[in-house]
Amino acid sequence: MLSYIISGGNKLSGRIKASGSKNAALPIIASCILNPEPVTLYNIPDIEDTKITLEILKILGCKITRNSDKIIICSKDMLKTAIPKDLMHKLRSTVVLAGAIIGRFKKATFSYPGGCNIGARPIDLHLDSFKKLGITIDEKDEYIHCKCKEIVGKRIKLKFPSVGATENIILASVYAKGATHITGAAKEPEIKDLAKCLNSMGAKIYGAGTSEITIFGVKKLHSTSYKIMSDRIETGTLLCAVACTGGTVTVENADAQNLLTVLYSLKEMGCKISINRDKIKLKAPEKLNPVSVETQPYPGFPTDMQPIIGAILTKAKGKSIVTENIFENRFKYSEELVRMGAKIKQKDKTLEIIGVDKMHGEIVMSKDLRGGAALVIAGLMSEGKTTVENIEYILRGYENLDEKLRMLGANIKKEKVV
Ligand code: EPZ
């Protein structure tokens, strides 16, 4: 098991580059299954989730070459259409591979995805959408078998703006007969990035980033080179790490447009924020103001930033309220913060956080990706030594997090704990 060992209390300051977006990389890597021509991708983060997704593509028969700053994926010789169960369970986003496999091969076999334990995370919206596209679905021995003669474009109304379901409908519809129109689509920037990448291959997708998306089926796709967007959640995490330790940071390779609600909350907390093209500068106050934050689908406050904001509010100057509307089990990190001296009460979907003067280091356990990052941030702002265990969760979604925090002046190191 791997742990981070943190000695808290340092002010974090300096300049740091955000990596490519995990949540754009995963569906964009999946989209290469649709294209038998080589696709060159830039800015793909070197994290566990992208490694597992690339591993699955290799097992399915895709040729993957990775050198310094790019990955070339060629799925010309891909023959297999069944995703190995053990790899499916390693991460939830593998479910969008299904849409791409069905889109190209008109059949796919996969199992229920795994992923962080932040909620039930059903895939009913994905499967209902596949059925609307004319795909038959049989469930047998824990496997889901999908097949169809052809995919016929349809109007699909999503009852919830599911990111993954929106991505899966787009991927399954690229080669459809006619056009597919999604009403109630998710508007996350990662969906816009997926559509931009697919359109650079010759797909015809309009309206991505809004709740109304139309995909006109095409006959073929061609080779492309594409640089994916930067990671807005990593950017927010790095800004919060500085906001709670009283320093000044410039995050480069960032896109403030995708993070406005988080920047607004940081401003409300007393941070000075300035934006200049792909740079976001933050100057932290001595002590943060308390705020109320409520997660919503994009462009609302992102659920992935909820644990990280919860952590930095533990030492704010009063009572803050954090409400989680997207996932039903995304407060597990708060028990660990209480062990570090935080004053937090959970009432249903809401945390009430009373700011304290001091937090103290403890041995704490990551229970999911963003909750783990929240514990790292709490260690940075606590007195003494904090050991964050089970950081394998964190390594799934953050590229070189400890290295980046050290570059900003944090006293943090990674250790193997037997
Ligand atoms: C994506 O997950 C992200 N993951 C998540 O980031 C992010 O938190 C989430 O979108 C919301 O923004 C990737 O992009 C790889 P959803 P996804 O489908 O697609 C319910 C991180 O930390 N739902 O929008 O799984 C679901 O249970 C991860 O980087 C159904 O009920 O999210 C949840 O309550 C965590 N039925 C809500 O919708 C379905 O068929 C949002 O899920 C699908 C979803």
mmCIF file of N, CA and C in Angstrom, residues 206-267:
data_model
loop_
_atom_site.group_PDB
_atom_site.id
_atom_site.type_symbol
_atom_site.label_atom_id
_atom_site.label_comp_id
_atom_site.label_asym_id
_atom_site.label_seq_id
_atom_site.Cartn_x
_atom_site.Cartn_y
_atom_site.Cartn_z
ATOM 1 N N TYR A 206 -23.048 18.397 -33.201
ATOM 2 C CA TYR A 206 -23.337 19.818 -32.966
ATOM 3 C C TYR A 206 -24.000 20.003 -31.606
ATOM 4 N N GLY A 207 -23.686 21.090 -30.927
ATOM 5 C CA GLY A 207 -24.372 21.457 -29.691
ATOM 6 C C GLY A 207 -23.730 20.918 -28.423
ATOM 7 N N ALA A 208 -22.582 20.195 -28.566
ATOM 8 C CA ALA A 208 -21.927 19.664 -27.347
ATOM 9 C C ALA A 208 -21.570 20.836 -26.420
ATOM 10 N N GLY A 209 -21.835 20.657 -25.137
ATOM 11 C CA GLY A 209 -21.639 21.755 -24.178
ATOM 12 C C GLY A 209 -22.959 22.432 -23.853
ATOM 13 N N THR A 210 -24.009 22.049 -24.629
ATOM 14 C CA THR A 210 -25.353 22.548 -24.291
ATOM 15 C C THR A 210 -26.221 21.320 -23.980
ATOM 16 N N SER A 211 -27.479 21.577 -23.620
ATOM 17 C CA SER A 211 -28.346 20.433 -23.248
ATOM 18 C C SER A 211 -28.992 19.793 -24.471
ATOM 19 N N GLU A 212 -28.719 20.374 -25.652
ATOM 20 C CA GLU A 212 -29.308 19.823 -26.894
ATOM 21 C C GLU A 212 -28.167 19.480 -27.857
ATOM 22 N N ILE A 213 -27.933 18.197 -28.079
ATOM 23 C CA ILE A 213 -26.813 17.777 -28.940
ATOM 24 C C ILE A 213 -27.354 16.944 -30.103
ATOM 25 N N THR A 214 -26.887 17.243 -31.326
ATOM 26 C CA THR A 214 -27.293 16.466 -32.510
ATOM 27 C C THR A 214 -26.064 15.807 -33.118
ATOM 28 N N ILE A 215 -26.207 14.494 -33.400
ATOM 29 C CA ILE A 215 -25.113 13.747 -34.044
ATOM 30 C C ILE A 215 -25.635 13.244 -35.381
ATOM 31 N N PHE A 216 -25.090 13.775 -36.491
ATOM 32 C CA PHE A 216 -25.470 13.283 -37.823
ATOM 33 C C PHE A 216 -24.531 12.116 -38.147
ATOM 34 N N GLY A 217 -25.102 10.941 -38.431
ATOM 35 C CA GLY A 217 -24.267 9.760 -38.705
ATOM 36 C C GLY A 217 -23.390 9.979 -39.932
ATOM 37 N N VAL A 218 -22.144 9.491 -39.889
ATOM 38 C CA VAL A 218 -21.241 9.561 -41.047
ATOM 39 C C VAL A 218 -20.823 8.140 -41.423
ATOM 40 N N LYS A 219 -20.209 8.003 -42.604
ATOM 41 C CA LYS A 219 -19.830 6.672 -43.082
ATOM 42 C C LYS A 219 -18.432 6.283 -42.580
ATOM 43 N N LYS A 220 -17.537 7.272 -42.486
ATOM 44 C CA LYS A 220 -16.174 6.915 -42.044
ATOM 45 C C LYS A 220 -15.491 8.081 -41.329
ATOM 46 N N LEU A 221 -14.432 7.738 -40.642
ATOM 47 C CA LEU A 221 -13.640 8.751 -39.945
ATOM 48 C C LEU A 221 -12.224 8.719 -40.506
ATOM 49 N N HIS A 222 -11.473 9.780 -40.305
ATOM 50 C CA HIS A 222 -10.091 9.826 -40.822
ATOM 51 C C HIS A 222 -9.122 10.157 -39.672
ATOM 52 N N SER A 223 -7.848 10.012 -39.980
ATOM 53 C CA SER A 223 -6.793 10.232 -38.981
ATOM 54 C C SER A 223 -6.839 11.665 -38.454
ATOM 55 N N THR A 224 -6.372 11.851 -37.244
ATOM 56 C CA THR A 224 -6.328 13.206 -36.688
ATOM 57 C C THR A 224 -5.262 13.299 -35.598
ATOM 58 N N SER A 225 -4.876 14.506 -35.257
ATOM 59 C CA SER A 225 -4.037 14.778 -34.078
ATOM 60 C C SER A 225 -4.829 15.727 -33.211
ATOM 61 N N TYR A 226 -4.860 15.458 -31.906
ATOM 62 C CA TYR A 226 -5.719 16.293 -31.059
ATOM 63 C C TYR A 226 -5.094 16.478 -29.687
ATOM 64 N N LYS A 227 -5.078 17.719 -29.192
ATOM 65 C CA LYS A 227 -4.582 17.998 -27.836
ATOM 66 C C LYS A 227 -5.791 18.158 -26.913
ATOM 67 N N ILE A 228 -5.856 17.316 -25.868
ATOM 68 C CA ILE A 228 -7.063 17.357 -25.016
ATOM 69 C C ILE A 228 -6.973 18.533 -24.047
ATOM 70 N N MET A 229 -8.127 18.880 -23.473
ATOM 71 C CA MET A 229 -8.214 20.056 -22.570
ATOM 72 C C MET A 229 -7.465 19.801 -21.257
ATOM 73 N N SER A 230 -7.233 20.877 -20.503
ATOM 74 C CA SER A 230 -6.525 20.689 -19.225
ATOM 75 C C SER A 230 -7.531 20.278 -18.150
ATOM 76 N N ASP A 231 -7.000 19.742 -17.069
ATOM 77 C CA ASP A 231 -7.863 19.163 -16.033
ATOM 78 C C ASP A 231 -8.356 20.266 -15.083
ATOM 79 N N ARG A 232 -9.668 20.546 -15.168
ATOM 80 C CA ARG A 232 -10.229 21.640 -14.371
ATOM 81 C C ARG A 232 -10.299 21.271 -12.886
ATOM 82 N N ILE A 233 -10.421 19.978 -12.579
ATOM 83 C CA ILE A 233 -10.516 19.566 -11.174
ATOM 84 C C ILE A 233 -9.127 19.572 -10.541
ATOM 85 N N GLU A 234 -8.120 19.153 -11.298
ATOM 86 C CA GLU A 234 -6.750 19.261 -10.773
ATOM 87 C C GLU A 234 -6.399 20.736 -10.559
ATOM 88 N N THR A 235 -6.779 21.593 -11.521
ATOM 89 C CA THR A 235 -6.520 23.036 -11.384
ATOM 90 C C THR A 235 -7.162 23.556 -10.098
ATOM 91 N N GLY A 236 -8.422 23.189 -9.884
ATOM 92 C CA GLY A 236 -9.129 23.621 -8.672
ATOM 93 C C GLY A 236 -8.476 23.099 -7.408
ATOM 94 N N THR A 237 -7.973 21.865 -7.486
ATOM 95 C CA THR A 237 -7.323 21.249 -6.310
ATOM 96 C C THR A 237 -6.045 22.003 -5.957
ATOM 97 N N LEU A 238 -5.250 22.346 -6.981
ATOM 98 C CA LEU A 238 -3.991 23.078 -6.738
ATOM 99 C C LEU A 238 -4.285 24.481 -6.202
ATOM 100 N N LEU A 239 -5.302 25.132 -6.721
ATOM 101 C CA LEU A 239 -5.674 26.469 -6.226
ATOM 102 C C LEU A 239 -6.109 26.377 -4.764
ATOM 103 N N CYS A 240 -6.854 25.344 -4.427
ATOM 104 C CA CYS A 240 -7.329 25.188 -3.039
ATOM 105 C C CYS A 240 -6.178 24.885 -2.092
ATOM 106 N N ALA A 241 -5.194 24.134 -2.564
ATOM 107 C CA ALA A 241 -4.032 23.802 -1.713
ATOM 108 C C ALA A 241 -3.310 25.082 -1.295
ATOM 109 N N VAL A 242 -3.274 26.063 -2.196
ATOM 110 C CA VAL A 242 -2.621 27.342 -1.875
ATOM 111 C C VAL A 242 -3.567 28.242 -1.080
ATOM 112 N N ALA A 243 -4.854 28.209 -1.441
ATOM 113 C CA ALA A 243 -5.833 29.076 -0.759
ATOM 114 C C ALA A 243 -5.856 28.800 0.747
ATOM 115 N N CYS A 244 -5.638 27.542 1.138
ATOM 116 C CA CYS A 244 -5.763 27.190 2.576
ATOM 117 C C CYS A 244 -4.433 27.246 3.308
ATOM 118 N N THR A 245 -3.339 27.564 2.568
ATOM 119 C CA THR A 245 -2.049 27.645 3.272
ATOM 120 C C THR A 245 -1.479 29.062 3.175
ATOM 121 N N GLY A 246 -2.276 30.009 2.636
ATOM 122 C CA GLY A 246 -1.895 31.421 2.738
ATOM 123 C C GLY A 246 -0.886 31.924 1.735
ATOM 124 N N GLY A 247 -0.725 31.195 0.610
ATOM 125 C CA GLY A 247 0.305 31.618 -0.348
ATOM 126 C C GLY A 247 -0.246 32.287 -1.599
ATOM 127 N N THR A 248 0.611 32.321 -2.639
ATOM 128 C CA THR A 248 0.222 32.894 -3.950
ATOM 129 C C THR A 248 0.679 31.935 -5.038
ATOM 130 N N VAL A 249 -0.219 31.611 -5.982
ATOM 131 C CA VAL A 249 0.148 30.632 -7.014
ATOM 132 C C VAL A 249 -0.361 31.087 -8.377
ATOM 133 N N THR A 250 0.382 30.714 -9.413
ATOM 134 C CA THR A 250 -0.138 30.857 -10.780
ATOM 135 C C THR A 250 -0.216 29.458 -11.379
ATOM 136 N N VAL A 251 -1.438 29.030 -11.725
ATOM 137 C CA VAL A 251 -1.600 27.720 -12.376
ATOM 138 C C VAL A 251 -1.648 27.984 -13.882
ATOM 139 N N GLU A 252 -0.692 27.369 -14.603
ATOM 140 C CA GLU A 252 -0.618 27.558 -16.061
ATOM 141 C C GLU A 252 -1.284 26.389 -16.779
ATOM 142 N N ASN A 253 -1.522 26.567 -18.090
ATOM 143 C CA ASN A 253 -2.165 25.508 -18.862
ATOM 144 C C ASN A 253 -3.560 25.227 -18.276
ATOM 145 N N ALA A 254 -4.179 26.323 -17.758
ATOM 146 C CA ALA A 254 -5.491 26.177 -17.109
ATOM 147 C C ALA A 254 -6.547 26.872 -17.954
ATOM 148 N N ASP A 255 -7.793 26.470 -17.767
ATOM 149 C CA ASP A 255 -8.882 27.114 -18.517
ATOM 150 C C ASP A 255 -9.942 27.604 -17.528
ATOM 151 N N ALA A 256 -9.840 28.872 -17.153
ATOM 152 C CA ALA A 256 -10.711 29.445 -16.110
ATOM 153 C C ALA A 256 -12.190 29.316 -16.497
ATOM 154 N N GLN A 257 -12.451 29.342 -17.812
ATOM 155 C CA GLN A 257 -13.828 29.275 -18.314
ATOM 156 C C GLN A 257 -14.552 28.045 -17.768
ATOM 157 N N ASN A 258 -13.772 26.943 -17.529
ATOM 158 C CA ASN A 258 -14.388 25.676 -17.098
ATOM 159 C C ASN A 258 -14.505 25.569 -15.576
ATOM 160 N N LEU A 259 -14.133 26.657 -14.889
ATOM 161 C CA LEU A 259 -14.018 26.522 -13.428
ATOM 162 C C LEU A 259 -14.651 27.720 -12.721
ATOM 163 N N LEU A 260 -15.536 28.435 -13.402
ATOM 164 C CA LEU A 260 -16.004 29.738 -12.903
ATOM 165 C C LEU A 260 -16.656 29.648 -11.525
ATOM 166 N N THR A 261 -17.468 28.610 -11.300
ATOM 167 C CA THR A 261 -18.159 28.535 -9.997
ATOM 168 C C THR A 261 -17.162 28.300 -8.876
ATOM 169 N N VAL A 262 -16.108 27.554 -9.149
ATOM 170 C CA VAL A 262 -15.079 27.305 -8.122
ATOM 171 C C VAL A 262 -14.292 28.590 -7.866
ATOM 172 N N LEU A 263 -13.952 29.308 -8.936
ATOM 173 C CA LEU A 263 -13.200 30.565 -8.768
ATOM 174 C C LEU A 263 -14.038 31.577 -7.999
ATOM 175 N N TYR A 264 -15.357 31.575 -8.264
ATOM 176 C CA TYR A 264 -16.228 32.514 -7.562
ATOM 177 C C TYR A 264 -16.257 32.196 -6.058
ATOM 178 N N SER A 265 -16.358 30.885 -5.736
ATOM 179 C CA SER A 265 -16.366 30.491 -4.309
ATOM 180 C C SER A 265 -15.048 30.864 -3.640
ATOM 181 N N LEU A 266 -13.930 30.669 -4.348
ATOM 182 C CA LEU A 266 -12.616 31.025 -3.768
ATOM 183 C C LEU A 266 -12.541 32.541 -3.544
ATOM 184 N N LYS A 267 -13.157 33.282 -4.441
ATOM 185 C CA LYS A 267 -13.183 34.749 -4.284
ATOM 186 C C LYS A 267 -14.016 35.119 -3.061
#
